GROMACS .gro file of C-alpha atoms in nm:
model
  435
    1UNK     CA    1   0.000   0.000   0.000
    2UNK     CA    2   0.132   0.344  -0.090
    3UNK     CA    3   0.228   0.550   0.218
    4UNK     CA    4   0.009   0.845   0.302
    5UNK     CA    5   0.171   1.172   0.209
    6UNK     CA    6   0.271   1.405   0.489
    7UNK     CA    7  -0.010   1.654   0.443
    8UNK     CA    8  -0.306   1.758   0.654
    9UNK     CA    9  -0.608   1.535   0.635
   10UNK     CA   10  -0.939   1.679   0.535
   11UNK     CA   11  -1.160   1.728   0.834
   12UNK     CA   12  -0.905   1.585   1.077
   13UNK     CA   13  -1.049   1.623   1.431
   14UNK     CA   14  -0.883   1.856   1.680
   15UNK     CA   15  -0.664   1.686   1.941
   16UNK     CA   16  -0.900   1.772   2.226
   17UNK     CA   17  -1.188   1.598   2.049
   18UNK     CA   18  -0.973   1.287   2.008
   19UNK     CA   19  -0.880   1.315   2.376
   20UNK     CA   20  -1.252   1.328   2.465
   21UNK     CA   21  -1.300   1.017   2.253
   22UNK     CA   22  -1.011   0.838   2.419
   23UNK     CA   23  -1.120   0.910   2.776
   24UNK     CA   24  -1.364   0.618   2.788
   25UNK     CA   25  -1.067   0.381   2.769
   26UNK     CA   26  -0.980   0.471   3.129
   27UNK     CA   27  -1.292   0.342   3.310
   28UNK     CA   28  -1.323   0.045   3.076
   29UNK     CA   29  -0.972  -0.063   3.179
   30UNK     CA   30  -1.046   0.012   3.546
   31UNK     CA   31  -1.322  -0.248   3.532
   32UNK     CA   32  -1.162  -0.501   3.299
   33UNK     CA   33  -0.835  -0.558   3.484
   34UNK     CA   34  -0.983  -0.649   3.826
   35UNK     CA   35  -1.240  -0.873   3.656
   36UNK     CA   36  -0.976  -1.060   3.457
   37UNK     CA   37  -0.688  -1.057   3.707
   38UNK     CA   38  -0.804  -1.010   4.066
   39UNK     CA   39  -1.144  -1.176   4.072
   40UNK     CA   40  -1.001  -1.529   4.048
   41UNK     CA   41  -0.766  -1.481   4.339
   42UNK     CA   42  -1.039  -1.300   4.537
   43UNK     CA   43  -1.292  -1.586   4.513
   44UNK     CA   44  -1.028  -1.857   4.558
   45UNK     CA   45  -0.817  -1.719   4.841
   46UNK     CA   46  -1.071  -1.507   5.027
   47UNK     CA   47  -1.405  -1.673   4.953
   48UNK     CA   48  -1.292  -2.036   4.952
   49UNK     CA   49  -1.420  -2.134   4.608
   50UNK     CA   50  -1.227  -2.447   4.499
   51UNK     CA   51  -0.974  -2.380   4.224
   52UNK     CA   52  -1.118  -2.628   3.972
   53UNK     CA   53  -1.474  -2.502   4.030
   54UNK     CA   54  -1.356  -2.144   3.993
   55UNK     CA   55  -1.180  -2.223   3.666
   56UNK     CA   56  -1.492  -2.376   3.514
   57UNK     CA   57  -1.707  -2.081   3.624
   58UNK     CA   58  -1.463  -1.839   3.464
   59UNK     CA   59  -1.449  -2.048   3.147
   60UNK     CA   60  -1.829  -2.081   3.116
   61UNK     CA   61  -1.896  -1.710   3.180
   62UNK     CA   62  -1.627  -1.600   2.936
   63UNK     CA   63  -1.742  -1.848   2.672
   64UNK     CA   64  -2.102  -1.726   2.697
   65UNK     CA   65  -1.978  -1.370   2.669
   66UNK     CA   66  -1.771  -1.460   2.364
   67UNK     CA   67  -2.073  -1.585   2.169
   68UNK     CA   68  -2.265  -1.259   2.195
   69UNK     CA   69  -2.003  -1.021   2.055
   70UNK     CA   70  -2.077  -1.065   1.680
   71UNK     CA   71  -2.449  -1.014   1.752
   72UNK     CA   72  -2.376  -0.697   1.945
   73UNK     CA   73  -2.154  -0.573   1.662
   74UNK     CA   74  -2.435  -0.635   1.413
   75UNK     CA   75  -2.683  -0.445   1.630
   76UNK     CA   76  -2.442  -0.153   1.665
   77UNK     CA   77  -2.401  -0.136   1.288
   78UNK     CA   78  -2.777  -0.085   1.259
   79UNK     CA   79  -2.792   0.195   1.517
   80UNK     CA   80  -2.871   0.539   1.382
   81UNK     CA   81  -2.964   0.781   1.659
   82UNK     CA   82  -2.978   0.531   1.944
   83UNK     CA   83  -2.610   0.520   2.033
   84UNK     CA   84  -2.663   0.738   2.343
   85UNK     CA   85  -2.928   0.505   2.487
   86UNK     CA   86  -2.714   0.202   2.401
   87UNK     CA   87  -2.412   0.344   2.585
   88UNK     CA   88  -2.622   0.458   2.882
   89UNK     CA   89  -2.773   0.110   2.925
   90UNK     CA   90  -2.432  -0.056   2.896
   91UNK     CA   91  -2.277   0.186   3.145
   92UNK     CA   92  -2.551   0.139   3.405
   93UNK     CA   93  -2.537  -0.241   3.388
   94UNK     CA   94  -2.158  -0.247   3.400
   95UNK     CA   95  -2.141  -0.018   3.705
   96UNK     CA   96  -2.395  -0.230   3.898
   97UNK     CA   97  -2.245  -0.567   3.799
   98UNK     CA   98  -1.891  -0.458   3.880
   99UNK     CA   99  -1.997  -0.343   4.226
  100UNK     CA  100  -2.185  -0.671   4.280
  101UNK     CA  101  -1.881  -0.883   4.197
  102UNK     CA  102  -1.711  -0.787   4.522
  103UNK     CA  103  -2.013  -0.851   4.747
  104UNK     CA  104  -2.074  -1.227   4.713
  105UNK     CA  105  -2.299  -1.424   4.950
  106UNK     CA  106  -2.157  -1.662   5.208
  107UNK     CA  107  -2.090  -2.023   5.112
  108UNK     CA  108  -1.871  -2.171   4.840
  109UNK     CA  109  -2.152  -2.279   4.607
  110UNK     CA  110  -2.354  -1.961   4.649
  111UNK     CA  111  -2.042  -1.750   4.588
  112UNK     CA  112  -1.962  -1.946   4.271
  113UNK     CA  113  -2.315  -1.901   4.134
  114UNK     CA  114  -2.309  -1.531   4.222
  115UNK     CA  115  -1.973  -1.494   4.050
  116UNK     CA  116  -2.107  -1.652   3.732
  117UNK     CA  117  -2.413  -1.425   3.724
  118UNK     CA  118  -2.218  -1.106   3.790
  119UNK     CA  119  -1.954  -1.198   3.533
  120UNK     CA  120  -2.217  -1.254   3.263
  121UNK     CA  121  -2.371  -0.912   3.334
  122UNK     CA  122  -2.035  -0.736   3.355
  123UNK     CA  123  -1.901  -0.900   3.039
  124UNK     CA  124  -2.219  -0.824   2.842
  125UNK     CA  125  -2.223  -0.459   2.946
  126UNK     CA  126  -1.851  -0.419   2.882
  127UNK     CA  127  -1.902  -0.558   2.532
  128UNK     CA  128  -2.188  -0.315   2.470
  129UNK     CA  129  -1.955  -0.026   2.546
  130UNK     CA  130  -1.631  -0.158   2.399
  131UNK     CA  131  -1.758  -0.270   2.057
  132UNK     CA  132  -1.947   0.056   2.007
  133UNK     CA  133  -1.636   0.243   2.122
  134UNK     CA  134  -1.405   0.067   1.876
  135UNK     CA  135  -1.657   0.109   1.595
  136UNK     CA  136  -1.680   0.480   1.672
  137UNK     CA  137  -1.302   0.516   1.642
  138UNK     CA  138  -1.288   0.321   1.315
  139UNK     CA  139  -1.540   0.561   1.156
  140UNK     CA  140  -1.401   0.888   1.290
  141UNK     CA  141  -1.340   1.053   0.954
  142UNK     CA  142  -1.648   0.912   0.789
  143UNK     CA  143  -1.475   0.705   0.522
  144UNK     CA  144  -1.317   0.988   0.324
  145UNK     CA  145  -1.017   0.942   0.098
  146UNK     CA  146  -0.783   1.018   0.387
  147UNK     CA  147  -0.986   0.855   0.660
  148UNK     CA  148  -0.683   0.661   0.785
  149UNK     CA  149  -0.523   0.985   0.909
  150UNK     CA  150  -0.718   0.980   1.237
  151UNK     CA  151  -0.695   0.609   1.311
  152UNK     CA  152  -0.356   0.593   1.478
  153UNK     CA  153  -0.391   0.909   1.693
  154UNK     CA  154  -0.741   0.802   1.799
  155UNK     CA  155  -0.606   0.460   1.894
  156UNK     CA  156  -0.318   0.625   2.081
  157UNK     CA  157  -0.555   0.838   2.289
  158UNK     CA  158  -0.783   0.539   2.353
  159UNK     CA  159  -0.506   0.297   2.451
  160UNK     CA  160  -0.317   0.564   2.645
  161UNK     CA  161  -0.623   0.635   2.858
  162UNK     CA  162  -0.674   0.262   2.890
  163UNK     CA  163  -0.321   0.219   3.022
  164UNK     CA  164  -0.382   0.491   3.281
  165UNK     CA  165  -0.691   0.297   3.386
  166UNK     CA  166  -0.487  -0.022   3.403
  167UNK     CA  167  -0.230   0.146   3.626
  168UNK     CA  168  -0.505   0.259   3.861
  169UNK     CA  169  -0.668  -0.084   3.847
  170UNK     CA  170  -0.342  -0.268   3.908
  171UNK     CA  171  -0.230  -0.064   4.208
  172UNK     CA  172  -0.550   0.010   4.403
  173UNK     CA  173  -0.730  -0.328   4.390
  174UNK     CA  174  -0.405  -0.518   4.447
  175UNK     CA  175  -0.333  -0.301   4.750
  176UNK     CA  176  -0.685  -0.361   4.878
  177UNK     CA  177  -0.653  -0.738   4.824
  178UNK     CA  178  -0.329  -0.754   5.020
  179UNK     CA  179  -0.482  -0.576   5.320
  180UNK     CA  180  -0.726  -0.680   5.592
  181UNK     CA  181  -0.954  -0.947   5.445
  182UNK     CA  182  -1.257  -0.829   5.642
  183UNK     CA  183  -1.232  -0.479   5.497
  184UNK     CA  184  -1.187  -0.582   5.133
  185UNK     CA  185  -1.561  -0.577   5.037
  186UNK     CA  186  -1.612  -0.227   5.179
  187UNK     CA  187  -1.299  -0.093   5.014
  188UNK     CA  188  -1.388  -0.250   4.680
  189UNK     CA  189  -1.731  -0.089   4.712
  190UNK     CA  190  -1.559   0.252   4.730
  191UNK     CA  191  -1.346   0.161   4.430
  192UNK     CA  192  -1.664   0.061   4.244
  193UNK     CA  193  -1.822   0.396   4.326
  194UNK     CA  194  -1.519   0.584   4.192
  195UNK     CA  195  -1.529   0.370   3.879
  196UNK     CA  196  -1.897   0.450   3.823
  197UNK     CA  197  -1.831   0.825   3.854
  198UNK     CA  198  -1.544   0.811   3.604
  199UNK     CA  199  -1.752   0.600   3.366
  200UNK     CA  200  -2.031   0.859   3.374
  201UNK     CA  201  -1.785   1.143   3.307
  202UNK     CA  202  -1.620   0.955   3.018
  203UNK     CA  203  -1.954   0.873   2.855
  204UNK     CA  204  -2.061   1.237   2.876
  205UNK     CA  205  -1.731   1.346   2.721
  206UNK     CA  206  -1.773   1.093   2.440
  207UNK     CA  207  -2.129   1.199   2.362
  208UNK     CA  208  -2.084   1.575   2.404
  209UNK     CA  209  -1.722   1.661   2.316
  210UNK     CA  210  -1.581   1.386   2.094
  211UNK     CA  211  -1.629   1.377   1.716
  212UNK     CA  212  -1.992   1.287   1.657
  213UNK     CA  213  -2.104   0.927   1.609
  214UNK     CA  214  -2.033   0.897   1.236
  215UNK     CA  215  -2.325   0.866   1.000
  216UNK     CA  216  -2.331   0.534   0.817
  217UNK     CA  217  -2.349   0.575   0.442
  218UNK     CA  218  -2.510   0.234   0.396
  219UNK     CA  219  -2.759   0.064   0.622
  220UNK     CA  220  -2.618  -0.265   0.749
  221UNK     CA  221  -2.771  -0.564   0.572
  222UNK     CA  222  -2.877  -0.891   0.723
  223UNK     CA  223  -2.651  -1.149   0.878
  224UNK     CA  224  -2.598  -1.334   0.553
  225UNK     CA  225  -2.487  -1.023   0.368
  226UNK     CA  226  -2.252  -0.922   0.649
  227UNK     CA  227  -2.099  -1.268   0.675
  228UNK     CA  228  -2.049  -1.290   0.299
  229UNK     CA  229  -1.862  -0.962   0.291
  230UNK     CA  230  -1.645  -1.060   0.587
  231UNK     CA  231  -1.574  -1.404   0.442
  232UNK     CA  232  -1.460  -1.248   0.115
  233UNK     CA  233  -1.214  -1.018   0.295
  234UNK     CA  234  -0.905  -1.237   0.279
  235UNK     CA  235  -0.676  -0.996   0.460
  236UNK     CA  236  -0.920  -0.983   0.750
  237UNK     CA  237  -0.933  -1.362   0.767
  238UNK     CA  238  -0.553  -1.374   0.773
  239UNK     CA  239  -0.546  -1.139   1.071
  240UNK     CA  240  -0.763  -1.367   1.289
  241UNK     CA  241  -0.514  -1.647   1.363
  242UNK     CA  242  -0.222  -1.426   1.476
  243UNK     CA  243  -0.456  -1.203   1.672
  244UNK     CA  244  -0.610  -1.499   1.856
  245UNK     CA  245  -0.276  -1.663   1.932
  246UNK     CA  246  -0.135  -1.334   2.054
  247UNK     CA  247  -0.442  -1.273   2.271
  248UNK     CA  248  -0.394  -1.616   2.429
  249UNK     CA  249  -0.031  -1.533   2.503
  250UNK     CA  250  -0.140  -1.220   2.692
  251UNK     CA  251  -0.447  -1.352   2.874
  252UNK     CA  252  -0.282  -1.663   3.019
  253UNK     CA  253  -0.020  -1.486   3.233
  254UNK     CA  254  -0.280  -1.220   3.325
  255UNK     CA  255  -0.499  -1.493   3.477
  256UNK     CA  256  -0.208  -1.646   3.669
  257UNK     CA  257  -0.008  -1.336   3.763
  258UNK     CA  258  -0.124  -1.307   4.124
  259UNK     CA  259  -0.077  -1.680   4.183
  260UNK     CA  260   0.277  -1.663   4.041
  261UNK     CA  261   0.370  -1.355   4.246
  262UNK     CA  262   0.240  -1.503   4.569
  263UNK     CA  263   0.335  -1.870   4.542
  264UNK     CA  264   0.641  -1.860   4.318
  265UNK     CA  265   0.808  -1.534   4.420
  266UNK     CA  266   0.660  -1.517   4.772
  267UNK     CA  267   0.609  -1.145   4.715
  268UNK     CA  268   0.233  -1.096   4.755
  269UNK     CA  269   0.267  -0.748   4.918
  270UNK     CA  270   0.444  -0.630   4.601
  271UNK     CA  271   0.170  -0.746   4.362
  272UNK     CA  272   0.036  -0.393   4.315
  273UNK     CA  273   0.386  -0.258   4.253
  274UNK     CA  274   0.458  -0.529   3.995
  275UNK     CA  275   0.135  -0.469   3.805
  276UNK     CA  276   0.169  -0.093   3.831
  277UNK     CA  277   0.525  -0.110   3.698
  278UNK     CA  278   0.405  -0.324   3.407
  279UNK     CA  279   0.133  -0.082   3.300
  280UNK     CA  280   0.341   0.231   3.362
  281UNK     CA  281   0.603   0.085   3.128
  282UNK     CA  282   0.326   0.018   2.874
  283UNK     CA  283   0.201   0.377   2.904
  284UNK     CA  284   0.553   0.514   2.858
  285UNK     CA  285   0.615   0.286   2.563
  286UNK     CA  286   0.292   0.360   2.377
  287UNK     CA  287   0.409   0.696   2.230
  288UNK     CA  288   0.727   0.527   2.112
  289UNK     CA  289   0.530   0.253   1.936
  290UNK     CA  290   0.305   0.516   1.781
  291UNK     CA  291   0.606   0.708   1.652
  292UNK     CA  292   0.765   0.388   1.520
  293UNK     CA  293   0.443   0.292   1.341
  294UNK     CA  294   0.444   0.627   1.163
  295UNK     CA  295   0.793   0.555   1.030
  296UNK     CA  296   0.786   0.184   0.941
  297UNK     CA  297   0.417   0.093   0.932
  298UNK     CA  298   0.173  -0.068   1.173
  299UNK     CA  299   0.233  -0.432   1.085
  300UNK     CA  300   0.616  -0.428   1.119
  301UNK     CA  301   0.573  -0.236   1.445
  302UNK     CA  302   0.347  -0.510   1.584
  303UNK     CA  303   0.599  -0.777   1.486
  304UNK     CA  304   0.877  -0.595   1.671
  305UNK     CA  305   0.654  -0.566   1.978
  306UNK     CA  306   0.593  -0.941   1.976
  307UNK     CA  307   0.967  -1.011   1.954
  308UNK     CA  308   1.035  -0.781   2.249
  309UNK     CA  309   0.763  -0.951   2.454
  310UNK     CA  310   0.915  -1.294   2.397
  311UNK     CA  311   1.267  -1.178   2.475
  312UNK     CA  312   1.155  -1.012   2.799
  313UNK     CA  313   0.926  -1.287   2.927
  314UNK     CA  314   1.122  -1.596   2.828
  315UNK     CA  315   1.317  -1.613   3.155
  316UNK     CA  316   1.026  -1.542   3.390
  317UNK     CA  317   0.964  -1.913   3.454
  318UNK     CA  318   1.316  -1.951   3.595
  319UNK     CA  319   1.251  -1.701   3.874
  320UNK     CA  320   1.182  -1.815   4.226
  321UNK     CA  321   1.159  -1.697   4.585
  322UNK     CA  322   1.327  -1.362   4.640
  323UNK     CA  323   1.380  -1.279   4.272
  324UNK     CA  324   1.202  -0.947   4.311
  325UNK     CA  325   1.438  -0.722   4.114
  326UNK     CA  326   1.459  -0.958   3.812
  327UNK     CA  327   1.080  -0.979   3.807
  328UNK     CA  328   1.056  -0.600   3.811
  329UNK     CA  329   1.284  -0.603   3.505
  330UNK     CA  330   1.054  -0.856   3.338
  331UNK     CA  331   0.752  -0.636   3.414
  332UNK     CA  332   0.921  -0.327   3.267
  333UNK     CA  333   1.030  -0.497   2.945
  334UNK     CA  334   0.708  -0.693   2.892
  335UNK     CA  335   0.503  -0.385   2.975
  336UNK     CA  336   0.694  -0.179   2.720
  337UNK     CA  337   0.604  -0.439   2.458
  338UNK     CA  338   0.235  -0.431   2.554
  339UNK     CA  339   0.173  -0.098   2.380
  340UNK     CA  340   0.218  -0.259   2.039
  341UNK     CA  341  -0.029  -0.537   2.125
  342UNK     CA  342  -0.287  -0.282   2.235
  343UNK     CA  343  -0.267  -0.017   1.964
  344UNK     CA  344  -0.168  -0.196   1.644
  345UNK     CA  345  -0.438  -0.465   1.587
  346UNK     CA  346  -0.740  -0.225   1.598
  347UNK     CA  347  -0.565   0.008   1.353
  348UNK     CA  348  -0.482  -0.284   1.123
  349UNK     CA  349  -0.842  -0.397   1.131
  350UNK     CA  350  -0.971  -0.048   1.053
  351UNK     CA  351  -0.749  -0.048   0.744
  352UNK     CA  352  -0.900  -0.377   0.629
  353UNK     CA  353  -1.262  -0.261   0.644
  354UNK     CA  354  -1.395  -0.130   0.315
  355UNK     CA  355  -1.576   0.202   0.291
  356UNK     CA  356  -1.940   0.159   0.388
  357UNK     CA  357  -1.887  -0.186   0.541
  358UNK     CA  358  -2.025  -0.288   0.882
  359UNK     CA  359  -1.735  -0.198   1.113
  360UNK     CA  360  -1.920  -0.316   1.425
  361UNK     CA  361  -1.945  -0.670   1.294
  362UNK     CA  362  -1.571  -0.680   1.227
  363UNK     CA  363  -1.488  -0.554   1.576
  364UNK     CA  364  -1.740  -0.797   1.719
  365UNK     CA  365  -1.539  -1.083   1.571
  366UNK     CA  366  -1.213  -0.934   1.699
  367UNK     CA  367  -1.345  -0.898   2.054
  368UNK     CA  368  -1.493  -1.248   2.027
  369UNK     CA  369  -1.146  -1.387   1.970
  370UNK     CA  370  -1.000  -1.184   2.256
  371UNK     CA  371  -1.265  -1.311   2.494
  372UNK     CA  372  -1.231  -1.667   2.370
  373UNK     CA  373  -0.863  -1.638   2.460
  374UNK     CA  374  -0.962  -1.519   2.807
  375UNK     CA  375  -1.211  -1.805   2.841
  376UNK     CA  376  -0.946  -2.060   2.751
  377UNK     CA  377  -0.703  -1.901   2.997
  378UNK     CA  378  -0.952  -1.980   3.274
  379UNK     CA  379  -0.892  -2.349   3.202
  380UNK     CA  380  -0.536  -2.303   3.326
  381UNK     CA  381  -0.670  -2.317   3.682
  382UNK     CA  382  -0.823  -2.668   3.665
  383UNK     CA  383  -0.516  -2.775   3.465
  384UNK     CA  384  -0.288  -2.656   3.744
  385UNK     CA  385  -0.513  -2.824   4.000
  386UNK     CA  386  -0.480  -3.151   3.806
  387UNK     CA  387  -0.102  -3.106   3.805
  388UNK     CA  388  -0.104  -3.080   4.184
  389UNK     CA  389  -0.081  -2.705   4.234
  390UNK     CA  390  -0.270  -2.562   4.533
  391UNK     CA  391  -0.314  -2.188   4.596
  392UNK     CA  392  -0.119  -2.076   4.898
  393UNK     CA  393   0.139  -2.353   4.860
  394UNK     CA  394   0.479  -2.284   4.706
  395UNK     CA  395   0.443  -2.317   4.329
  396UNK     CA  396   0.663  -2.562   4.144
  397UNK     CA  397   0.750  -2.627   3.783
  398UNK     CA  398   0.387  -2.656   3.667
  399UNK     CA  399   0.300  -2.299   3.765
  400UNK     CA  400   0.618  -2.162   3.605
  401UNK     CA  401   0.558  -2.361   3.287
  402UNK     CA  402   0.198  -2.252   3.235
  403UNK     CA  403   0.264  -1.893   3.342
  404UNK     CA  404   0.574  -1.822   3.131
  405UNK     CA  405   0.673  -2.093   2.883
  406UNK     CA  406   0.332  -2.153   2.724
  407UNK     CA  407   0.267  -1.781   2.655
  408UNK     CA  408   0.605  -1.748   2.487
  409UNK     CA  409   0.525  -2.045   2.264
  410UNK     CA  410   0.188  -1.894   2.172
  411UNK     CA  411   0.354  -1.561   2.091
  412UNK     CA  412   0.604  -1.737   1.866
  413UNK     CA  413   0.317  -1.905   1.680
  414UNK     CA  414   0.148  -1.567   1.639
  415UNK     CA  415   0.468  -1.421   1.495
  416UNK     CA  416   0.499  -1.713   1.257
  417UNK     CA  417   0.143  -1.654   1.137
  418UNK     CA  418   0.221  -1.287   1.073
  419UNK     CA  419   0.543  -1.365   0.887
  420UNK     CA  420   0.352  -1.589   0.644
  421UNK     CA  421   0.177  -1.286   0.500
  422UNK     CA  422   0.280  -1.146   0.167
  423UNK     CA  423   0.356  -0.775   0.221
  424UNK     CA  424   0.068  -0.681  -0.009
  425UNK     CA  425  -0.184  -0.880   0.192
  426UNK     CA  426  -0.176  -0.650   0.494
  427UNK     CA  427  -0.166  -0.271   0.520
  428UNK     CA  428   0.167  -0.107   0.594
  429UNK     CA  429   0.057   0.254   0.630
  430UNK     CA  430   0.257   0.545   0.763
  431UNK     CA  431   0.074   0.817   0.949
  432UNK     CA  432   0.161   1.183   0.963
  433UNK     CA  433  -0.077   1.284   1.242
  434UNK     CA  434  -0.014   1.265   1.616
  435UNK     CA  435  -0.222   1.278   1.935
   0.00000   0.00000   0.00000
């Protein structure tokens, strides 16, 4: 693909409008990280839900959530003036479900059932917001001849705000979880209230200050028409395998991070510092990845990010008790690589969607694969239980293998899938604009 010339784009949104668009990434990350990282340890270690039972609940809830994403994307493509009501409904359900997650009833079975119900509600509401949000960003310039000019800066604002939310979500909940067990529900209730307030503010900014919800030039057709168009998009189909493998490589260590820190490193009080360091490194690295993508293209930039992630994480499984400083180094390097994983795939996908096509359906498939990866990562818990691992007991080779070695293998497979592409089969676009 011919690089975009370094000239102003027609109708390019002002930076503050892109910032207003990106703000929603912060509360979405504030909710997503505790749900995907802390909730397993919370119900296992503090509520007594057996590890195998917990793993199957996480898997079932995530799998159910996965199946609804393409449908939600199709509905979003058919929205005209109802986007405000759609976002308001999703925001209200997400705020209530997130607060409910941390207030389970007494008893192992009752807590497990409650967890499943709250996860289904939280996942569904998060999808309502996230798919609409990604679709909004993909359409920012309305499909003009230079519509790609706003994609990378919009993604940078969105993922940058998301990384700030991840930093907040990694430090505060982890600090709460490492404190007095009896006070955790009350403190998480306060965190949930702060999250709800930020979510309301971000939604208002999106609806009132961001570039308007773009008008669709063509009304989305039925399912058959949408599927036919997606199935004929070969470059899109080629993106799915590497994206899914890469998502698996990220979600697996995210599910097991707190178990590894506590039982392998014996450094549970530092869990918040480790996670915070990881996401701060990602936030610092994101502008560098954005600048690199402008120079060499989005696809090569993603490949380099994958290579850095493998190089930084490969030795994590060799760490043991007391290896705090080496693990901080792993967190910094792996976190720096995360920015490429976050920002590049949505921009690549936006470049693969033809003018007038149903962007929501495409992003529904992409989020489906991400959530399927998260669902499969939940099966790591019953796998570890079958291998003899017990939470609270010093972790052995099984925990290190599943936490570190398997993700590196998955990342290598994702890189191999990307390298199979002919250069003309994927967009390699340089961007002049900046956030």
